[in-house]
JSON list of N, CA and C and ligand atoms in Angstrom, two decimals:
[
{"chain": "A", "resi": 1, "resn": "MET", "atom": "N", "xyz": [81.03, 99.51, 118.08]},
{"chain": "A", "resi": 1, "resn": "MET", "atom": "CA", "xyz": [79.98, 99.83, 117.11]},
{"chain": "A", "resi": 1, "resn": "MET", "atom": "C", "xyz": [79.58, 98.57, 116.34]},
{"chain": "A", "resi": 2, "resn": "TYR", "atom": "N", "xyz": [78.28, 98.36, 116.21]},
{"chain": "A", "resi": 2, "resn": "TYR", "atom": "CA", "xyz": [77.83, 97.21, 115.43]},
{"chain": "A", "resi": 2, "resn": "TYR", "atom": "C", "xyz": [77.99, 97.48, 113.94]},
{"chain": "A", "resi": 3, "resn": "VAL", "atom": "N", "xyz": [78.62, 96.55, 113.26]},
{"chain": "A", "resi": 3, "resn": "VAL", "atom": "CA", "xyz": [78.73, 96.65, 111.80]},
{"chain": "A", "resi": 3, "resn": "VAL", "atom": "C", "xyz": [77.60, 95.83, 111.19]},
{"chain": "A", "resi": 4, "resn": "CYS", "atom": "N", "xyz": [77.40, 94.64, 111.72]},
{"chain": "A", "resi": 4, "resn": "CYS", "atom": "CA", "xyz": [76.42, 93.72, 111.16]},
{"chain": "A", "resi": 4, "resn": "CYS", "atom": "C", "xyz": [75.36, 93.42, 112.22]},
{"chain": "A", "resi": 5, "resn": "LEU", "atom": "N", "xyz": [74.17, 93.94, 111.98]},
{"chain": "A", "resi": 5, "resn": "LEU", "atom": "CA", "xyz": [73.10, 93.74, 112.96]},
{"chain": "A", "resi": 5, "resn": "LEU", "atom": "C", "xyz": [72.53, 92.33, 112.89]},
{"chain": "A", "resi": 6, "resn": "CYS", "atom": "N", "xyz": [72.46, 91.77, 111.70]},
{"chain": "A", "resi": 6, "resn": "CYS", "atom": "CA", "xyz": [71.90, 90.42, 111.56]},
{"chain": "A", "resi": 6, "resn": "CYS", "atom": "C", "xyz": [72.67, 89.42, 112.42]},
{"chain": "A", "resi": 7, "resn": "GLN", "atom": "N", "xyz": [73.99, 89.53, 112.40]},
{"chain": "A", "resi": 7, "resn": "GLN", "atom": "CA", "xyz": [74.82, 88.57, 113.11]},
{"chain": "A", "resi": 7, "resn": "GLN", "atom": "C", "xyz": [75.37, 89.14, 114.41]},
{"chain": "A", "resi": 8, "resn": "GLY", "atom": "N", "xyz": [75.08, 90.41, 114.68]},
{"chain": "A", "resi": 8, "resn": "GLY", "atom": "CA", "xyz": [75.58, 91.04, 115.89]},
{"chain": "A", "resi": 8, "resn": "GLY", "atom": "C", "xyz": [77.10, 91.11, 115.93]},
{"chain": "A", "resi": 9, "resn": "ILE", "atom": "N", "xyz": [77.70, 91.52, 114.82]},
{"chain": "A", "resi": 9, "resn": "ILE", "atom": "CA", "xyz": [79.17, 91.61, 114.74]},
{"chain": "A", "resi": 9, "resn": "ILE", "atom": "C", "xyz": [79.60, 93.08, 114.87]},
{"chain": "A", "resi": 10, "resn": "THR", "atom": "N", "xyz": [80.55, 93.32, 115.75]},
{"chain": "A", "resi": 10, "resn": "THR", "atom": "CA", "xyz": [81.06, 94.68, 115.93]},
{"chain": "A", "resi": 10, "resn": "THR", "atom": "C", "xyz": [82.35, 94.88, 115.13]},
{"chain": "A", "resi": 11, "resn": "ASP", "atom": "N", "xyz": [82.74, 96.14, 114.99]},
{"chain": "A", "resi": 11, "resn": "ASP", "atom": "CA", "xyz": [84.01, 96.40, 114.29]},
{"chain": "A", "resi": 11, "resn": "ASP", "atom": "C", "xyz": [85.16, 95.78, 115.09]},
{"chain": "A", "resi": 12, "resn": "GLY", "atom": "N", "xyz": [85.02, 95.73, 116.42]},
{"chain": "A", "resi": 12, "resn": "GLY", "atom": "CA", "xyz": [86.05, 95.11, 117.25]},
{"chain": "A", "resi": 12, "resn": "GLY", "atom": "C", "xyz": [86.22, 93.63, 116.93]},
{"chain": "A", "resi": 13, "resn": "GLN", "atom": "N", "xyz": [85.11, 92.96, 116.68]},
{"chain": "A", "resi": 13, "resn": "GLN", "atom": "CA", "xyz": [85.19, 91.52, 116.35]},
{"chain": "A", "resi": 13, "resn": "GLN", "atom": "C", "xyz": [85.83, 91.31, 114.99]},
{"chain": "A", "resi": 14, "resn": "ILE", "atom": "N", "xyz": [85.58, 92.23, 114.07]},
{"chain": "A", "resi": 14, "resn": "ILE", "atom": "CA", "xyz": [86.21, 92.13, 112.74]},
{"chain": "A", "resi": 14, "resn": "ILE", "atom": "C", "xyz": [87.72, 92.32, 112.88]},
{"chain": "A", "resi": 15, "resn": "ARG", "atom": "N", "xyz": [88.12, 93.31, 113.69]},
{"chain": "A", "resi": 15, "resn": "ARG", "atom": "CA", "xyz": [89.56, 93.54, 113.91]},
{"chain": "A", "resi": 15, "resn": "ARG", "atom": "C", "xyz": [90.19, 92.31, 114.55]},
{"chain": "A", "resi": 16, "resn": "GLU", "atom": "N", "xyz": [89.50, 91.80, 115.55]},
{"chain": "A", "resi": 16, "resn": "GLU", "atom": "CA", "xyz": [89.99, 90.61, 116.26]},
{"chain": "A", "resi": 16, "resn": "GLU", "atom": "C", "xyz": [90.24, 89.46, 115.27]},
{"chain": "A", "resi": 17, "resn": "ALA", "atom": "N", "xyz": [89.28, 89.25, 114.36]},
{"chain": "A", "resi": 17, "resn": "ALA", "atom": "CA", "xyz": [89.42, 88.16, 113.37]},
{"chain": "A", "resi": 17, "resn": "ALA", "atom": "C", "xyz": [90.67, 88.37, 112.52]},
{"chain": "A", "resi": 18, "resn": "ILE", "atom": "N", "xyz": [90.96, 89.62, 112.21]},
{"chain": "A", "resi": 18, "resn": "ILE", "atom": "CA", "xyz": [92.14, 89.92, 111.39]},
{"chain": "A", "resi": 18, "resn": "ILE", "atom": "C", "xyz": [93.42, 89.69, 112.21]},
{"chain": "A", "resi": 19, "resn": "TYR", "atom": "N", "xyz": [93.40, 90.14, 113.47]},
{"chain": "A", "resi": 19, "resn": "TYR", "atom": "CA", "xyz": [94.57, 89.90, 114.31]},
{"chain": "A", "resi": 19, "resn": "TYR", "atom": "C", "xyz": [94.81, 88.41, 114.49]},
{"chain": "A", "resi": 20, "resn": "GLU", "atom": "N", "xyz": [93.73, 87.65, 114.44]},
{"chain": "A", "resi": 20, "resn": "GLU", "atom": "CA", "xyz": [93.88, 86.20, 114.61]},
{"chain": "A", "resi": 20, "resn": "GLU", "atom": "C", "xyz": [94.23, 85.48, 113.30]},
{"chain": "A", "resi": 21, "resn": "GLY", "atom": "N", "xyz": [94.39, 86.23, 112.23]},
{"chain": "A", "resi": 21, "resn": "GLY", "atom": "CA", "xyz": [94.90, 85.61, 111.02]},
{"chain": "A", "resi": 21, "resn": "GLY", "atom": "C", "xyz": [94.12, 85.80, 109.73]},
{"chain": "A", "resi": 22, "resn": "CYS", "atom": "N", "xyz": [92.89, 86.32, 109.80]},
{"chain": "A", "resi": 22, "resn": "CYS", "atom": "CA", "xyz": [92.15, 86.54, 108.55]},
{"chain": "A", "resi": 22, "resn": "CYS", "atom": "C", "xyz": [92.85, 87.63, 107.76]},
{"chain": "A", "resi": 23, "resn": "CYS", "atom": "N", "xyz": [92.97, 87.45, 106.44]},
{"chain": "A", "resi": 23, "resn": "CYS", "atom": "CA", "xyz": [93.61, 88.52, 105.68]},
{"chain": "A", "resi": 23, "resn": "CYS", "atom": "C", "xyz": [92.81, 88.95, 104.48]},
{"chain": "A", "resi": 24, "resn": "SER", "atom": "N", "xyz": [91.51, 88.73, 104.52]},
{"chain": "A", "resi": 24, "resn": "SER", "atom": "CA", "xyz": [90.65, 89.28, 103.47]},
{"chain": "A", "resi": 24, "resn": "SER", "atom": "C", "xyz": [89.23, 89.37, 104.03]},
{"chain": "A", "resi": 25, "resn": "TYR", "atom": "N", "xyz": [88.39, 90.15, 103.31]},
{"chain": "A", "resi": 25, "resn": "TYR", "atom": "CA", "xyz": [87.00, 90.25, 103.74]},
{"chain": "A", "resi": 25, "resn": "TYR", "atom": "C", "xyz": [86.36, 88.87, 103.71]},
{"chain": "A", "resi": 26, "resn": "ARG", "atom": "N", "xyz": [86.69, 88.09, 102.70]},
{"chain": "A", "resi": 26, "resn": "ARG", "atom": "CA", "xyz": [86.11, 86.75, 102.59]},
{"chain": "A", "resi": 26, "resn": "ARG", "atom": "C", "xyz": [86.42, 85.88, 103.80]},
{"chain": "A", "resi": 27, "resn": "GLU", "atom": "N", "xyz": [87.66, 85.93, 104.24]},
{"chain": "A", "resi": 27, "resn": "GLU", "atom": "CA", "xyz": [88.03, 85.13, 105.40]},
{"chain": "A", "resi": 27, "resn": "GLU", "atom": "C", "xyz": [87.34, 85.62, 106.66]},
{"chain": "A", "resi": 28, "resn": "VAL", "atom": "N", "xyz": [87.22, 86.95, 106.78]},
{"chain": "A", "resi": 28, "resn": "VAL", "atom": "CA", "xyz": [86.52, 87.50, 107.94]},
{"chain": "A", "resi": 28, "resn": "VAL", "atom": "C", "xyz": [85.06, 87.07, 107.91]},
{"chain": "A", "resi": 29, "resn": "ARG", "atom": "N", "xyz": [84.48, 87.09, 106.74]},
{"chain": "A", "resi": 29, "resn": "ARG", "atom": "CA", "xyz": [83.08, 86.70, 106.61]},
{"chain": "A", "resi": 29, "resn": "ARG", "atom": "C", "xyz": [82.90, 85.23, 106.99]},
{"chain": "A", "resi": 30, "resn": "GLU", "atom": "N", "xyz": [83.81, 84.40, 106.50]},
{"chain": "A", "resi": 30, "resn": "GLU", "atom": "CA", "xyz": [83.71, 82.97, 106.82]},
{"chain": "A", "resi": 30, "resn": "GLU", "atom": "C", "xyz": [83.93, 82.72, 108.30]},
{"chain": "A", "resi": 31, "resn": "SER", "atom": "N", "xyz": [84.82, 83.49, 108.92]},
{"chain": "A", "resi": 31, "resn": "SER", "atom": "CA", "xyz": [85.10, 83.22, 110.32]},
{"chain": "A", "resi": 31, "resn": "SER", "atom": "C", "xyz": [84.09, 83.85, 111.27]},
{"chain": "A", "resi": 32, "resn": "THR", "atom": "N", "xyz": [83.54, 85.03, 110.92]},
{"chain": "A", "resi": 32, "resn": "THR", "atom": "CA", "xyz": [82.61, 85.67, 111.86]},
{"chain": "A", "resi": 32, "resn": "THR", "atom": "C", "xyz": [81.14, 85.54, 111.45]},
{"chain": "A", "resi": 33, "resn": "GLY", "atom": "N", "xyz": [80.89, 85.32, 110.17]},
{"chain": "A", "resi": 33, "resn": "GLY", "atom": "CA", "xyz": [79.50, 85.29, 109.69]},
{"chain": "A", "resi": 33, "resn": "GLY", "atom": "C", "xyz": [79.00, 86.66, 109.29]},
{"chain": "A", "resi": 34, "resn": "VAL", "atom": "N", "xyz": [79.87, 87.68, 109.38]},
{"chain": "A", "resi": 34, "resn": "VAL", "atom": "CA", "xyz": [79.48, 89.03, 109.00]},
{"chain": "A", "resi": 34, "resn": "VAL", "atom": "C", "xyz": [79.00, 89.07, 107.54]},
{"chain": "A", "resi": 35, "resn": "GLY", "atom": "N", "xyz": [77.88, 89.74, 107.30]},
{"chain": "A", "resi": 35, "resn": "GLY", "atom": "CA", "xyz": [77.40, 89.91, 105.93]},
{"chain": "A", "resi": 35, "resn": "GLY", "atom": "C", "xyz": [76.79, 88.69, 105.30]},
{"chain": "A", "resi": 36, "resn": "THR", "atom": "N", "xyz": [76.47, 87.68, 106.09]},
{"chain": "A", "resi": 36, "resn": "THR", "atom": "CA", "xyz": [75.96, 86.46, 105.47]},
{"chain": "A", "resi": 36, "resn": "THR", "atom": "C", "xyz": [74.43, 86.40, 105.43]},
{"chain": "A", "resi": 37, "resn": "GLN", "atom": "N", "xyz": [73.77, 87.45, 105.96]},
{"chain": "A", "resi": 37, "resn": "GLN", "atom": "CA", "xyz": [72.30, 87.41, 105.87]},
{"chain": "A", "resi": 37, "resn": "GLN", "atom": "C", "xyz": [71.77, 88.44, 104.88]},
{"chain": "A", "resi": 38, "resn": "CYS", "atom": "N", "xyz": [71.44, 89.66, 105.36]},
{"chain": "A", "resi": 38, "resn": "CYS", "atom": "CA", "xyz": [70.85, 90.62, 104.42]},
{"chain": "A", "resi": 38, "resn": "CYS", "atom": "C", "xyz": [71.89, 91.22, 103.49]},
{"chain": "A", "resi": 39, "resn": "GLY", "atom": "N", "xyz": [73.15, 91.24, 103.93]},
{"chain": "A", "resi": 39, "resn": "GLY", "atom": "CA", "xyz": [74.22, 91.77, 103.09]},
{"chain": "A", "resi": 39, "resn": "GLY", "atom": "C", "xyz": [74.38, 93.28, 103.12]},
{"chain": "A", "resi": 40, "resn": "LYS", "atom": "N", "xyz": [73.51, 93.97, 103.88]},
{"chain": "A", "resi": 40, "resn": "LYS", "atom": "CA", "xyz": [73.57, 95.44, 103.91]},
{"chain": "A", "resi": 40, "resn": "LYS", "atom": "C", "xyz": [74.85, 95.97, 104.54]},
{"chain": "A", "resi": 41, "resn": "CYS", "atom": "N", "xyz": [75.46, 95.16, 105.37]},
{"chain": "A", "resi": 41, "resn": "CYS", "atom": "CA", "xyz": [76.63, 95.61, 106.10]},
{"chain": "A", "resi": 41, "resn": "CYS", "atom": "C", "xyz": [77.91, 95.41, 105.29]},
{"chain": "A", "resi": 42, "resn": "ALA", "atom": "N", "xyz": [77.82, 94.77, 104.13]},
{"chain": "A", "resi": 42, "resn": "ALA", "atom": "CA", "xyz": [79.02, 94.37, 103.41]},
{"chain": "A", "resi": 42, "resn": "ALA", "atom": "C", "xyz": [79.96, 95.54, 103.13]},
{"chain": "A", "resi": 43, "resn": "CYS", "atom": "N", "xyz": [79.39, 96.67, 102.72]},
{"chain": "A", "resi": 43, "resn": "CYS", "atom": "CA", "xyz": [80.21, 97.83, 102.38]},
{"chain": "A", "resi": 43, "resn": "CYS", "atom": "C", "xyz": [81.02, 98.30, 103.58]},
{"chain": "A", "resi": 44, "resn": "LEU", "atom": "N", "xyz": [80.33, 98.46, 104.70]},
{"chain": "A", "resi": 44, "resn": "LEU", "atom": "CA", "xyz": [80.99, 98.92, 105.91]},
{"chain": "A", "resi": 44, "resn": "LEU", "atom": "C", "xyz": [81.98, 97.88, 106.42]},
{"chain": "A", "resi": 45, "resn": "ALA", "atom": "N", "xyz": [81.57, 96.62, 106.37]},
{"chain": "A", "resi": 45, "resn": "ALA", "atom": "CA", "xyz": [82.44, 95.56, 106.85]},
{"chain": "A", "resi": 45, "resn": "ALA", "atom": "C", "xyz": [83.73, 95.53, 106.03]},
{"chain": "A", "resi": 46, "resn": "LYS", "atom": "N", "xyz": [83.59, 95.67, 104.72]},
{"chain": "A", "resi": 46, "resn": "LYS", "atom": "CA", "xyz": [84.78, 95.67, 103.84]},
{"chain": "A", "resi": 46, "resn": "LYS", "atom": "C", "xyz": [85.70, 96.83, 104.19]},
{"chain": "A", "resi": 47, "resn": "GLN", "atom": "N", "xyz": [85.07, 97.97, 104.49]},
{"chain": "A", "resi": 47, "resn": "GLN", "atom": "CA", "xyz": [85.85, 99.15, 104.84]},
{"chain": "A", "resi": 47, "resn": "GLN", "atom": "C", "xyz": [86.64, 98.92, 106.13]},
{"chain": "A", "resi": 48, "resn": "VAL", "atom": "N", "xyz": [85.98, 98.32, 107.13]},
{"chain": "A", "resi": 48, "resn": "VAL", "atom": "CA", "xyz": [86.68, 98.03, 108.39]},
{"chain": "A", "resi": 48, "resn": "VAL", "atom": "C", "xyz": [87.84, 97.07, 108.14]},
{"chain": "A", "resi": 49, "resn": "VAL", "atom": "N", "xyz": [87.59, 96.05, 107.30]},
{"chain": "A", "resi": 49, "resn": "VAL", "atom": "CA", "xyz": [88.65, 95.08, 106.98]},
{"chain": "A", "resi": 49, "resn": "VAL", "atom": "C", "xyz": [89.82, 95.80, 106.31]},
{"chain": "A", "resi": 50, "resn": "ARG", "atom": "N", "xyz": [89.50, 96.63, 105.34]},
{"chain": "A", "resi": 50, "resn": "ARG", "atom": "CA", "xyz": [90.54, 97.34, 104.60]},
{"chain": "A", "resi": 50, "resn": "ARG", "atom": "C", "xyz": [91.38, 98.22, 105.54]},
{"chain": "A", "resi": 51, "resn": "GLU", "atom": "N", "xyz": [90.69, 98.98, 106.39]},
{"chain": "A", "resi": 51, "resn": "GLU", "atom": "CA", "xyz": [91.39, 99.87, 107.31]},
{"chain": "A", "resi": 51, "resn": "GLU", "atom": "C", "xyz": [92.26, 99.08, 108.28]},
{"chain": "A", "resi": 52, "resn": "THR", "atom": "N", "xyz": [91.72, 97.97, 108.77]},
{"chain": "A", "resi": 52, "resn": "THR", "atom": "CA", "xyz": [92.48, 97.18, 109.74]},
{"chain": "A", "resi": 52, "resn": "THR", "atom": "C", "xyz": [93.69, 96.55, 109.08]},
{"chain": "A", "resi": 53, "resn": "LEU", "atom": "N", "xyz": [93.52, 96.04, 107.87]},
{"chain": "A", "resi": 53, "resn": "LEU", "atom": "CA", "xyz": [94.64, 95.42, 107.16]},
{"chain": "A", "resi": 53, "resn": "LEU", "atom": "C", "xyz": [95.73, 96.45, 106.87]},
{"chain": "A", "resi": 54, "resn": "ALA", "atom": "N", "xyz": [95.32, 97.69, 106.63]},
{"chain": "A", "resi": 54, "resn": "ALA", "atom": "CA", "xyz": [96.30, 98.74, 106.34]},
{"chain": "A", "resi": 54, "resn": "ALA", "atom": "C", "xyz": [97.13, 99.05, 107.59]},
{"chain": "A", "resi": 55, "resn": "ASP", "atom": "N", "xyz": [96.57, 98.78, 108.76]},
{"chain": "A", "resi": 55, "resn": "ASP", "atom": "CA", "xyz": [97.21, 99.06, 110.05]},
{"chain": "A", "resi": 55, "resn": "ASP", "atom": "C", "xyz": [98.19, 97.98, 110.49]},
{"chain": "A", "resi": 56, "resn": "VAL", "atom": "N", "xyz": [97.93, 96.72, 110.09]},
{"chain": "A", "resi": 56, "resn": "VAL", "atom": "CA", "xyz": [98.73, 95.63, 110.66]},
{"chain": "A", "resi": 56, "resn": "VAL", "atom": "C", "xyz": [99.99, 95.32, 109.85]},
{"chain": "B", "resi": 101, "resn": "LIG", "atom": "FE1", "xyz": [75.06, 92.09, 108.18]},
{"chain": "B", "resi": 101, "resn": "LIG", "atom": "FE2", "xyz": [72.48, 91.93, 107.64]},
{"chain": "B", "resi": 101, "resn": "LIG", "atom": "S1", "xyz": [73.53, 93.51, 108.72]},
{"chain": "B", "resi": 101, "resn": "LIG", "atom": "S2", "xyz": [74.04, 90.57, 107.04]}
]
């Protein structure tokens, strides 16, 4: 599922970034570019980050 249409980032890519070492929304944003354009995806992206961090 696409989370960020501007950058074409999927929830899978966000999870991947976390498995590779990101441990906050900010780090995921810096590493993937998610939420760096219109910002509409920020809420959903944060939620995916939170859920993934709770799992690992
Ligand atoms: Fe993510 Fe626009 S949808 S920055």
